[in-house]
Short mmCIF file of C-alpha atoms and ligand atoms in Angstrom, two decimals:
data_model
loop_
_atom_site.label_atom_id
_atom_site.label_comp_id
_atom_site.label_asym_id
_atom_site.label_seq_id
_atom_site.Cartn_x
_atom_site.Cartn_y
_atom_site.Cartn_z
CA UNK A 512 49.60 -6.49 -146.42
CA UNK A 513 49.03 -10.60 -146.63
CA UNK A 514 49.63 -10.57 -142.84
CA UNK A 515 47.10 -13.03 -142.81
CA UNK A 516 47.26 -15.15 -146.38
CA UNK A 517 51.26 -14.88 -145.38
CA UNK A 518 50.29 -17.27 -142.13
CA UNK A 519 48.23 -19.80 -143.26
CA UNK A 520 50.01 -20.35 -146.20
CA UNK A 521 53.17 -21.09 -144.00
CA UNK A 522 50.98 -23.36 -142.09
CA UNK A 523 49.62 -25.21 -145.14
CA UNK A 524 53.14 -25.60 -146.30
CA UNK A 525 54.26 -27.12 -142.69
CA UNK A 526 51.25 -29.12 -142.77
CA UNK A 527 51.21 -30.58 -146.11
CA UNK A 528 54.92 -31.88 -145.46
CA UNK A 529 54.07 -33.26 -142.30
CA UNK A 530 50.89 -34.99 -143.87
CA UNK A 531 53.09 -36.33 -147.18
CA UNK A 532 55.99 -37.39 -144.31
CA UNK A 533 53.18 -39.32 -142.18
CA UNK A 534 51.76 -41.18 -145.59
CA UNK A 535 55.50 -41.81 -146.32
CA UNK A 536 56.33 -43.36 -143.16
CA UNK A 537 52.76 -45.69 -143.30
CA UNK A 538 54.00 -46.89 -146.86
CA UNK A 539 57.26 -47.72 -145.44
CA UNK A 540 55.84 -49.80 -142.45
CA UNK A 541 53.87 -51.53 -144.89
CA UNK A 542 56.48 -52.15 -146.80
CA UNK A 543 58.70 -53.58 -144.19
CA UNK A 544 55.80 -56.16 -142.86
CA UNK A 545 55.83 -57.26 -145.81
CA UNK A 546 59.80 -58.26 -146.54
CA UNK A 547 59.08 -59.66 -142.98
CA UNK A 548 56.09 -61.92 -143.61
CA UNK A 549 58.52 -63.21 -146.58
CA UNK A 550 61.37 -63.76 -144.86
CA UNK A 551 59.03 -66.22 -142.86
CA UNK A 552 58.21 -68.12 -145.64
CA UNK A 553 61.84 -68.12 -146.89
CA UNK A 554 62.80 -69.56 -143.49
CA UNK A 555 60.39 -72.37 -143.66
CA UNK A 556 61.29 -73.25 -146.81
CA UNK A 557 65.22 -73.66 -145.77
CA UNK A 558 64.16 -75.79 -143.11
CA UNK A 559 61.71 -78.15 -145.70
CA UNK A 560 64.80 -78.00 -147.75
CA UNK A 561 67.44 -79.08 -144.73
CA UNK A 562 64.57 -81.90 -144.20
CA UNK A 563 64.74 -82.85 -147.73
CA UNK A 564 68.52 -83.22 -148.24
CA UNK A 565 68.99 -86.64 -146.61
CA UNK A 566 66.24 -88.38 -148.51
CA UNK A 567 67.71 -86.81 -152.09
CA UNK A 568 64.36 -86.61 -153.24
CA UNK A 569 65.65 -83.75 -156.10
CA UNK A 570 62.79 -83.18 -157.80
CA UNK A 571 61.07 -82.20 -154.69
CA UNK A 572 64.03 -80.34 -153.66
CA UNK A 573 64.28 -78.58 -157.03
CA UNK A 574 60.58 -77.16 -156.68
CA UNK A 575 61.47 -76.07 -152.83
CA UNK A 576 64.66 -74.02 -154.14
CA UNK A 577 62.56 -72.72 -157.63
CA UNK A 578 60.51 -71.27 -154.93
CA UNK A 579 63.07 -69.64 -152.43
CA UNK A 580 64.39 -68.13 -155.29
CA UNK A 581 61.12 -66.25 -156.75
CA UNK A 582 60.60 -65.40 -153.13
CA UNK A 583 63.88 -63.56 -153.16
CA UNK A 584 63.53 -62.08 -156.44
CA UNK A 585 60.03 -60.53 -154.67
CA UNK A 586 61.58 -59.21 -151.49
CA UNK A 587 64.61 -57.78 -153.97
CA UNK A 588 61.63 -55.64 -155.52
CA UNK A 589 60.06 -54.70 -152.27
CA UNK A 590 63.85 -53.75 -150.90
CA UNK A 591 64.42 -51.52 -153.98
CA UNK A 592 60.93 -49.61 -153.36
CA UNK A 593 62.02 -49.08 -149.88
CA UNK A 594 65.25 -47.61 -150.51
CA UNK A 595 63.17 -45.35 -152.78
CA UNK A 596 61.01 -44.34 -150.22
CA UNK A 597 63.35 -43.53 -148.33
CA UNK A 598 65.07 -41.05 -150.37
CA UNK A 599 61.78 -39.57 -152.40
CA UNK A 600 57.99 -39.74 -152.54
CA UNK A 601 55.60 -39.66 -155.69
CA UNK A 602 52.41 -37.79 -154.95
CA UNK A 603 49.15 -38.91 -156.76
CA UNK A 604 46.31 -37.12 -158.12
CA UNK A 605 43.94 -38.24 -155.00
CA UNK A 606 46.53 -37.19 -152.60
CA UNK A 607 47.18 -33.97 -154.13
CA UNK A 608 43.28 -33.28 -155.04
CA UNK A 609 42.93 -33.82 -150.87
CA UNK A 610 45.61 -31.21 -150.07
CA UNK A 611 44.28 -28.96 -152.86
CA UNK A 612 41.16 -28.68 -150.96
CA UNK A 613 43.00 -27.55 -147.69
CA UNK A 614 44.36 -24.40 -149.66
CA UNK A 615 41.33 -24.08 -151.60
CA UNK A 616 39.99 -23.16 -148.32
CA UNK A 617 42.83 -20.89 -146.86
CA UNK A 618 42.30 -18.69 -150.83
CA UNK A 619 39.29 -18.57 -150.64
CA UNK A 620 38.57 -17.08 -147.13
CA UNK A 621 41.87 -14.77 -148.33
CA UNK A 622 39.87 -13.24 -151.00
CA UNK A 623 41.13 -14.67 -154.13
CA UNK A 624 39.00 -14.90 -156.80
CA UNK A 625 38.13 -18.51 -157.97
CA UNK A 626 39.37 -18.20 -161.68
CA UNK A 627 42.59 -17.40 -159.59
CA UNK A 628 42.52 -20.21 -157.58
CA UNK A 629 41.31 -22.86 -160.88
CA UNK A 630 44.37 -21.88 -162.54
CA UNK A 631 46.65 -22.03 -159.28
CA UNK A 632 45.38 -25.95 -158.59
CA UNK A 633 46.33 -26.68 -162.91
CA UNK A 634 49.90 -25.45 -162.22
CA UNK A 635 50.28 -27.04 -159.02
CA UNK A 636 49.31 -30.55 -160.22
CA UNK A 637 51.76 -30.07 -163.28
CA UNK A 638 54.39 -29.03 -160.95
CA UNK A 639 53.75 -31.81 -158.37
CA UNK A 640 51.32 -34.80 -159.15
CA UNK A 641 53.83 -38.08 -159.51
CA UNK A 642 57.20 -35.98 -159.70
CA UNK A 643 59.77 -38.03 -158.44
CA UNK A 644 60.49 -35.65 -155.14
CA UNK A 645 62.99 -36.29 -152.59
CA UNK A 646 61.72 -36.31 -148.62
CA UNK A 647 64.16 -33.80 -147.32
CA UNK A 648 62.70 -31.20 -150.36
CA UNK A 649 59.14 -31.48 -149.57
CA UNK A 650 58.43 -28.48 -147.99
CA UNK A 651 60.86 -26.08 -150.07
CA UNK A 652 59.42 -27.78 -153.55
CA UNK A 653 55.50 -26.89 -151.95
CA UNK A 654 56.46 -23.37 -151.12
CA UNK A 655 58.28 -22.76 -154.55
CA UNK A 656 55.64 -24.36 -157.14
CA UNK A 657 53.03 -21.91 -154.94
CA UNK A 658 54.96 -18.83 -154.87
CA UNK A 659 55.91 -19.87 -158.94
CA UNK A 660 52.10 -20.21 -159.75
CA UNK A 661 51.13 -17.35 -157.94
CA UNK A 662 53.49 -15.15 -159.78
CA UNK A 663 52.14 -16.32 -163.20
CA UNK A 664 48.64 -14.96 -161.97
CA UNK A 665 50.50 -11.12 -161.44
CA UNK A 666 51.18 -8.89 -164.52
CA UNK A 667 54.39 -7.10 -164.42
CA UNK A 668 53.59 -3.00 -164.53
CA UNK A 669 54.95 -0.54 -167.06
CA UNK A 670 56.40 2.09 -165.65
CA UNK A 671 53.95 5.28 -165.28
CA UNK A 672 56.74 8.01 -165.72
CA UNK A 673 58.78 6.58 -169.07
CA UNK A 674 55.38 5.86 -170.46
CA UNK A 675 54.16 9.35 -169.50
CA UNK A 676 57.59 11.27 -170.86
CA UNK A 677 57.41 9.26 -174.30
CA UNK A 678 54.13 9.97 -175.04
CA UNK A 679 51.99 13.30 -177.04
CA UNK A 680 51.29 16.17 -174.08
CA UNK A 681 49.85 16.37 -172.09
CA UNK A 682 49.09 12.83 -171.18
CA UNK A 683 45.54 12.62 -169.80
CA UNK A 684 44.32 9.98 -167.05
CA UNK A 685 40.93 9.57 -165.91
CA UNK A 686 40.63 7.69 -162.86
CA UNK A 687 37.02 6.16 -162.06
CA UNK A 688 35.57 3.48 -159.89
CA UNK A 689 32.64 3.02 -156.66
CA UNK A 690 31.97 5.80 -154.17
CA UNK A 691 34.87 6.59 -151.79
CA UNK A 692 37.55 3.94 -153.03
CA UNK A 693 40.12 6.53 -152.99
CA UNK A 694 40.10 8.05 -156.08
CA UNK A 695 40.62 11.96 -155.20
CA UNK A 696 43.17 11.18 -152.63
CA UNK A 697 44.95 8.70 -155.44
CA UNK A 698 45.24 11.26 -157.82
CA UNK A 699 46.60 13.78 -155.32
CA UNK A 700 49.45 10.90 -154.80
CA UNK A 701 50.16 10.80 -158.38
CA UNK A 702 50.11 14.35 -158.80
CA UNK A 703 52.63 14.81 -155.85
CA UNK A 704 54.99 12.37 -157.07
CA UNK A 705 54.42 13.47 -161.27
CA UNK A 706 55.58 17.38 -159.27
CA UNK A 707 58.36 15.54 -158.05
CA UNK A 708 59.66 14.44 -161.36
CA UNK A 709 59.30 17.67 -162.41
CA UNK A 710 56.37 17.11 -164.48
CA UNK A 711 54.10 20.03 -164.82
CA UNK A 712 50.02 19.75 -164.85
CA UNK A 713 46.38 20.29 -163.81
CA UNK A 714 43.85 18.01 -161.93
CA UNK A 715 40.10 18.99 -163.64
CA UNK A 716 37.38 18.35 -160.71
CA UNK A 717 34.73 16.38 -162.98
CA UNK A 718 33.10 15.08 -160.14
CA UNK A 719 30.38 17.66 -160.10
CA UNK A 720 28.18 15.47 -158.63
CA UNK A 721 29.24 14.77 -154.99
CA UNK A 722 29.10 17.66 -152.26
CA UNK A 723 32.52 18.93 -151.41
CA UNK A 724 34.03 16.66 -154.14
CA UNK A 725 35.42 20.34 -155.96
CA UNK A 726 36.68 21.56 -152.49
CA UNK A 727 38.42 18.46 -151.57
CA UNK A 728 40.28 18.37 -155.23
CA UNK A 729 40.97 22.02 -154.22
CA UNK A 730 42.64 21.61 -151.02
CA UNK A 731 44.66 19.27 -152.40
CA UNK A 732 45.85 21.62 -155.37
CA UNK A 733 46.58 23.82 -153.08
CA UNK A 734 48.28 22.22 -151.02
CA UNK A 735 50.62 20.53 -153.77
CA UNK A 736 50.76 23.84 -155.83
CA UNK A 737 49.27 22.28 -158.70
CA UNK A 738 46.47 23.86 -160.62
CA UNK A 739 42.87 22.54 -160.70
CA UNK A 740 40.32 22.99 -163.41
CA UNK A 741 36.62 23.06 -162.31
CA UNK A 742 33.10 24.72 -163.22
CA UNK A 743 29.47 24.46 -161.21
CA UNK A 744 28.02 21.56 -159.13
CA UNK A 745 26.20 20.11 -161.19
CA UNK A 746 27.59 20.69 -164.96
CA UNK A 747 28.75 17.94 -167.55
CA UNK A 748 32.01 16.46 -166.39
CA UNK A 749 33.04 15.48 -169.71
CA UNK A 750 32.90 19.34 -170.22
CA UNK A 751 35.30 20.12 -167.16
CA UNK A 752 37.77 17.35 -168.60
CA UNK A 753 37.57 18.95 -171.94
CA UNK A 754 38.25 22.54 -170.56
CA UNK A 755 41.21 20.83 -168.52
CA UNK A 756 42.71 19.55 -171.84
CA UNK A 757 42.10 23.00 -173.92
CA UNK A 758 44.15 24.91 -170.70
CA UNK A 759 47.00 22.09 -170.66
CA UNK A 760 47.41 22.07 -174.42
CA UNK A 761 47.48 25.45 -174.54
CA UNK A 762 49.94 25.71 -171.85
CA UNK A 763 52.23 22.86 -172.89
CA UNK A 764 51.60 21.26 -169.80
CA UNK A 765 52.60 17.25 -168.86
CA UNK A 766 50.09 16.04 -167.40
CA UNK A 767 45.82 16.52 -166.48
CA UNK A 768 44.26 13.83 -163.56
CA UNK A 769 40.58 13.89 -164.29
CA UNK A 770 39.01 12.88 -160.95
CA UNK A 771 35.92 11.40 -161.91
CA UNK A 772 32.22 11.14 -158.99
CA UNK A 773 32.24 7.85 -157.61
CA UNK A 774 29.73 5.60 -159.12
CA UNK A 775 28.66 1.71 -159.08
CA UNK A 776 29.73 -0.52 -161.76
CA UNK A 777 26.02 -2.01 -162.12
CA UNK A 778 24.44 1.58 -162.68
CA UNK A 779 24.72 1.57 -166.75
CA UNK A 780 23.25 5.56 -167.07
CA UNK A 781 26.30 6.16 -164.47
CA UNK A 782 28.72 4.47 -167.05
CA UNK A 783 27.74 5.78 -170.16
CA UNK A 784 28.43 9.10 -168.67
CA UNK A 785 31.64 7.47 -167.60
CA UNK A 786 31.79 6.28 -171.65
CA UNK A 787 30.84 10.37 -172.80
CA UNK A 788 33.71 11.68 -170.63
CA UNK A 789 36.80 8.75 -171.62
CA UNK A 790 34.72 9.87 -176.01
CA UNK A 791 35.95 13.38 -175.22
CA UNK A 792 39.10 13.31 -173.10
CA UNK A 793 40.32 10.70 -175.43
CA UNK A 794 42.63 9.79 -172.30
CA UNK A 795 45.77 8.19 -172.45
CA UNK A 796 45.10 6.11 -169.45
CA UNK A 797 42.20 4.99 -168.46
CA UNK A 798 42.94 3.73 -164.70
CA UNK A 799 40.37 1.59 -162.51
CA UNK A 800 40.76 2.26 -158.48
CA UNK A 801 39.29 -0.32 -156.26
CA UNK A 802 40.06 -0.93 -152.85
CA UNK A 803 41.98 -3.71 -152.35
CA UNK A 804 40.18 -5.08 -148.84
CA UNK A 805 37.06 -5.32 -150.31
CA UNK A 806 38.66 -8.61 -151.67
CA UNK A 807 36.17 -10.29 -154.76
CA UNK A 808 34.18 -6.98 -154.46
CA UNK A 809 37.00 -5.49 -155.96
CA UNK A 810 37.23 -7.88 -158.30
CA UNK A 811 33.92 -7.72 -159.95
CA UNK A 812 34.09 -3.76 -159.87
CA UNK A 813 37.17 -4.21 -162.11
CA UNK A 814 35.66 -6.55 -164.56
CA UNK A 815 32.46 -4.38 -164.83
CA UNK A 816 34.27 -1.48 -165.79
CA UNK A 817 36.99 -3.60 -167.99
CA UNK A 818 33.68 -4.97 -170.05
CA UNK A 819 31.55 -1.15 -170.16
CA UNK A 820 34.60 1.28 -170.53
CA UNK A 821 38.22 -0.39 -171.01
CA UNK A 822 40.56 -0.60 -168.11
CA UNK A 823 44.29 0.38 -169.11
CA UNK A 824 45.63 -0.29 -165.66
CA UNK A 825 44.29 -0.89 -161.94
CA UNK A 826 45.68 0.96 -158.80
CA UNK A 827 44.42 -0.67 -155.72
CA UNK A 828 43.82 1.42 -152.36
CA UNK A 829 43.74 0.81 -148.15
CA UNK A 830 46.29 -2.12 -148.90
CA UNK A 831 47.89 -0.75 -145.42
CA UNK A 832 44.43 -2.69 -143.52
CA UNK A 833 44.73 -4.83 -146.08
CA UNK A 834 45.73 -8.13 -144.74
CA UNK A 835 44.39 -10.78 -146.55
CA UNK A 836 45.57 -9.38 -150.23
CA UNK A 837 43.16 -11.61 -152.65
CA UNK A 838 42.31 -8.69 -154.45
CA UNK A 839 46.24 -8.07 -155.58
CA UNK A 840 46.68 -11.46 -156.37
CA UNK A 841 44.15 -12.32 -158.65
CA UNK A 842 43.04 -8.90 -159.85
CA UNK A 843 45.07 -9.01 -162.52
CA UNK A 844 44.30 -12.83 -164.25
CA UNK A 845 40.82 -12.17 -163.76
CA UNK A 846 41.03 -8.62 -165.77
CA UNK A 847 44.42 -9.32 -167.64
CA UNK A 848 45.19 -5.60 -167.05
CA UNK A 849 48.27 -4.86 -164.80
CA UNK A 850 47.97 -2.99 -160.96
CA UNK A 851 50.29 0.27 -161.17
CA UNK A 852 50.37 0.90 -157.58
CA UNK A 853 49.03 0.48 -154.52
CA UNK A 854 47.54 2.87 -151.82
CA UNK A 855 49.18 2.12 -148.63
CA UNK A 856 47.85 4.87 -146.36
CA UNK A 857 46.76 8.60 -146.49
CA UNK A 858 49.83 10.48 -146.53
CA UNK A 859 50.76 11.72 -150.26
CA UNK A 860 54.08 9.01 -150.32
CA UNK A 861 51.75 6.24 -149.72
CA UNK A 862 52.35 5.08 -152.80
CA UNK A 863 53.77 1.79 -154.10
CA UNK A 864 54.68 1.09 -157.14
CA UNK A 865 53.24 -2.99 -157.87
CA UNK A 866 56.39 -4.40 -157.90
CA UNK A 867 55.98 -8.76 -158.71
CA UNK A 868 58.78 -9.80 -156.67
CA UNK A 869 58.42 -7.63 -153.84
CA UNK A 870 54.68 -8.76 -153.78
CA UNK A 871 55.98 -12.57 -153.77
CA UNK A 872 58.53 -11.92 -150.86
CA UNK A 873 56.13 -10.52 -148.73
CA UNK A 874 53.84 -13.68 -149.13
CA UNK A 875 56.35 -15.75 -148.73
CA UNK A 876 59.92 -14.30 -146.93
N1 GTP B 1018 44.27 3.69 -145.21
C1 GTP B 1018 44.09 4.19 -146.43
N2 GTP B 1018 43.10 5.06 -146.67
C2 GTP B 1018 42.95 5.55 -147.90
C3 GTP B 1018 43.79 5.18 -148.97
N3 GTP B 1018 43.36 5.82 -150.09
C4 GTP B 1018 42.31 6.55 -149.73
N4 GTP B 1018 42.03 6.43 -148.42
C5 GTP B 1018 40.95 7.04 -147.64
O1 GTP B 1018 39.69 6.63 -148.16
C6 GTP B 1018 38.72 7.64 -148.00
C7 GTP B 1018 38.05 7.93 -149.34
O2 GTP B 1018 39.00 8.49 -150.22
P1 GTP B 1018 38.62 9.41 -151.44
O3 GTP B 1018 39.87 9.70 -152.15
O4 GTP B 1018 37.80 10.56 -151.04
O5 GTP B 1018 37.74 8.41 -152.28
P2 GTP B 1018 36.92 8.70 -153.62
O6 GTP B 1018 36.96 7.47 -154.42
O7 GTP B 1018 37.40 9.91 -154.27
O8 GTP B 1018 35.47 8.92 -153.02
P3 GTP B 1018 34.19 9.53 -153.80
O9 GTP B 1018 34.68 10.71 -154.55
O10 GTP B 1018 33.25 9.89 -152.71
O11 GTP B 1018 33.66 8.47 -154.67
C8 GTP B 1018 39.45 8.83 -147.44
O12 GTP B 1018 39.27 8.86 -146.06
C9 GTP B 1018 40.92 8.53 -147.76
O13 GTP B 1018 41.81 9.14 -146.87
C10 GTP B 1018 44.84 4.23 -148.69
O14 GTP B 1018 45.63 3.80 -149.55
N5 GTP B 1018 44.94 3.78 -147.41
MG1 MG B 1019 36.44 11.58 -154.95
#
């Protein structure tokens, strides 16, 4: 994941501090000419003073030194600017508004979403426009204030298992989002590693709409040893995820994973089904799964479903082919809800938990 992002932001970082170094060094030529062009003067005022001497004319020779002397005082100020320069470099608001729109560029063809990138450019100008910023720092101050303001736009997870072992049983999640963005296979991942904490519970097949969906949920039951709850093609899902509930209640079980059909976020009959199913489960969790290459896609998916059902949390898929990672990054500001995990391939341990620094060392380490 962020193979991509990871490389061109490393390139924008080299570039930008060659581009500040090059504007640097053409301030510092210009600066030099001009203690040059007033030495010049200062020299041929030495010799009309010389001149002057023998003839004592003072008050001619007072208004020659008056002179030297504000020249000096000048070329002082131009030396003390130059020593600056040497040692640090403001940046100003044009300068910085022109490298802006280099990684403007580099975000946006990385998939993040342009509220993300609006409040990346606010934090970067507070964190660089005329700061005081020594040459030799340059590069490590760009790299930090980015990695700093792109960890403000992540939300740190809770963690999944506490939450699920301090709350009522069984805790219920209903997982929902397009066709095929991984939502049987995710829950199959949870359920393996909920079994592995020794957590007890059923997945209930409410995707009666899709052909095969039951038999898919099935083979994975099987396969994990965990029980799944299911009825007829075709019957109300909100009915299956109620029957799931009765049989874990009555059972004292942990945990039920209502897998939910797959259906688009613009379809309103397809979420106010959605709506019946989260009125009767009354879930604990209500968890949005998007995949995380299809970048903005993703994005809106998120927010639809945020604004016509409630989104507790966001697990993003196929972040294994993955490699420009938009999605993960700005997911989160644009929905305010956190990502739990990530799908990282097809195997049941292909899960990873959203972790913010690991996230920020792999853009950036
Ligand atoms: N590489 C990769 N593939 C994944 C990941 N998660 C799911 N898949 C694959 O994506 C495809 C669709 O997964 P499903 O779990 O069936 O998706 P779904 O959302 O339940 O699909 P519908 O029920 O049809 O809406 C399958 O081939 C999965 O193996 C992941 O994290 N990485
Ligand atoms: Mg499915």
């Amino acid at each position: 994941m962020f193979g991509f992002l990871k490389k061109k932001l490393k390139e924008f970082i080299i570039g930008t501090k060659e581009e500040i170094e090059k504007e640097t060094k053409k301030e510092e030529h210009k600066l030099k000419e001009e203690i040059e062009k007033l030495e010049k003067e200062e020299r041929e005022i030495e010799k009309k003073i010389e001149k002057e001497k023998p003839e004592k004319k003072e008050e001619k020779l007072e208004k020659l030194e008056e002179k030297e002397e504000k020249l000096e005082e000048k070329k002082e100020g131009l030396f003390a600017k130059l020593k600056k320069i040497f040692v640090s470099k403001k940046l100003s608001e044009e300068d910085f508004n022109k490298f802006f729109d280099k990684l403007e560029l580099i975000l946006i063809e990385n998939n993040v979403a342009l509220e993300a990138i609006d409040s990346l450019r606010e934090q970067l100008k507070t964190e660089l426009v005329n700061k005081e910023i020594s040459r030799k720092e340059w590069e490590k101050k760009i790299e930090e204030s980015l990695k700093h303001s792109i960890e403000t736009l992540l939300v740190e997870p809770f963690d999944l298992l506490s939450k699920l072992r301090e709350s009522e049983k069984p805790f219920v999640i209903v997982f929902f989002g397009i066709n095929g963005s991984g939502k049987t296979t995710t829950i199959a991942k949870i359920a393996y590693m909920l079994k592995q904490n020794k957590l007890v519970g059923v997945l209930a097949a409410a995707d009666t709409f899709r052909a095969a969906s039951i038999e898919q949920l099935e083979k994975h039951g099987s396969k994990l040893g965990i029980e799944v709850i299911k009825q007829r093609y075709g019957a109300d899902p909100a009915a299956v995820a109620f029957d799931a509930i009765k049989h874990a209640k009555a059972k004292a079980l942990d945990f039920v994973l209502i897998d939910t059909a797959g259906r688009m976020h613009t379809k309103t009959d397809l979420l106010r089904e959605m709506e019946k199913i989260c009125r009767v489960a009354k879930p604990s969790l209500k968890i949005f799964v998007g995949e995380a290459i299809t970048g903005n896609d993703a994005i809106e998916q998120a927010k639809a479903f945020n604004d016509a059902i409630g989104i507790d949390a966001i697990i993003l898929t196929k972040a294994d082919v993955d490699e420009k990672g938009g999605a993960a990054i700005s997911v989160s500001h644009v929905t305010k809800r956190p990502i739990l995990f990530l799908g990282t391939g097809q195997e049941y341990n292909d899960l990873k938990r959203f972790n913010k620094k690991e996230i920020l060392e792999k853009i950036f380490d």
